[in-house]
Structures are given as C-alpha cells and as structure tokens.
Coordinates of C-alpha atoms in Angstrom, one line a residue:
M6 CA -47.0 -37.0 -108.3
N7 CA -47.0 -39.2 -111.4
I8 CA -44.3 -39.7 -114.0
E9 CA -45.6 -37.0 -116.4
T10 CA -45.5 -34.4 -113.6
A11 CA -42.0 -35.5 -112.6
K12 CA -40.7 -35.1 -116.1
Q13 CA -41.8 -31.5 -116.2
I14 CA -39.6 -30.5 -113.2
N15 CA -36.3 -28.8 -114.2
L16 CA -33.6 -30.7 -112.3
A17 CA -31.3 -27.7 -112.0
D18 CA -34.1 -25.6 -110.5
Y19 CA -35.0 -28.4 -108.1
L20 CA -31.4 -28.8 -106.9
H21 CA -31.1 -25.0 -106.5
S22 CA -34.3 -25.0 -104.3
L23 CA -32.5 -27.5 -102.1
G24 CA -29.4 -25.3 -101.8
Y25 CA -27.1 -27.0 -104.3
S26 CA -25.4 -24.8 -106.9
P27 CA -23.3 -26.0 -109.8
V28 CA -19.6 -25.5 -109.5
K29 CA -19.0 -25.5 -113.3
Q30 CA -21.0 -25.1 -116.4
Q31 CA -19.7 -26.6 -119.7
G32 CA -22.1 -25.9 -122.5
I33 CA -25.5 -27.1 -121.4
N34 CA -24.0 -29.4 -118.7
L35 CA -24.0 -28.3 -115.1
W36 CA -21.4 -29.9 -112.8
Y37 CA -22.1 -30.3 -109.1
K38 CA -19.8 -31.5 -106.2
S39 CA -20.9 -34.7 -104.5
P40 CA -22.9 -34.0 -101.3
L41 CA -21.4 -37.2 -99.9
R42 CA -17.8 -35.9 -99.7

C-alpha cells in the first residue's frame, strides 16, 4: 500500500471493520472511546 491508496480509505469505515463504533456524532465529527481504557 502506498500513500495515495491509504488516503482513499475512509477512517470511520476502517474502524467499523475492526469493531469500533462511535459513541457520539457531532456534525461531521465522530467521537470514539479510547481502546486503552
């Protein structure tokens, strides 16, 4: 994977595929809980 390919990936979709869902949505911003807690 190069940088151009990486820029095409939607971060929210990638996190969802890993099982992380946002706990809050404020406008276009998605808020997630820290996986380290």
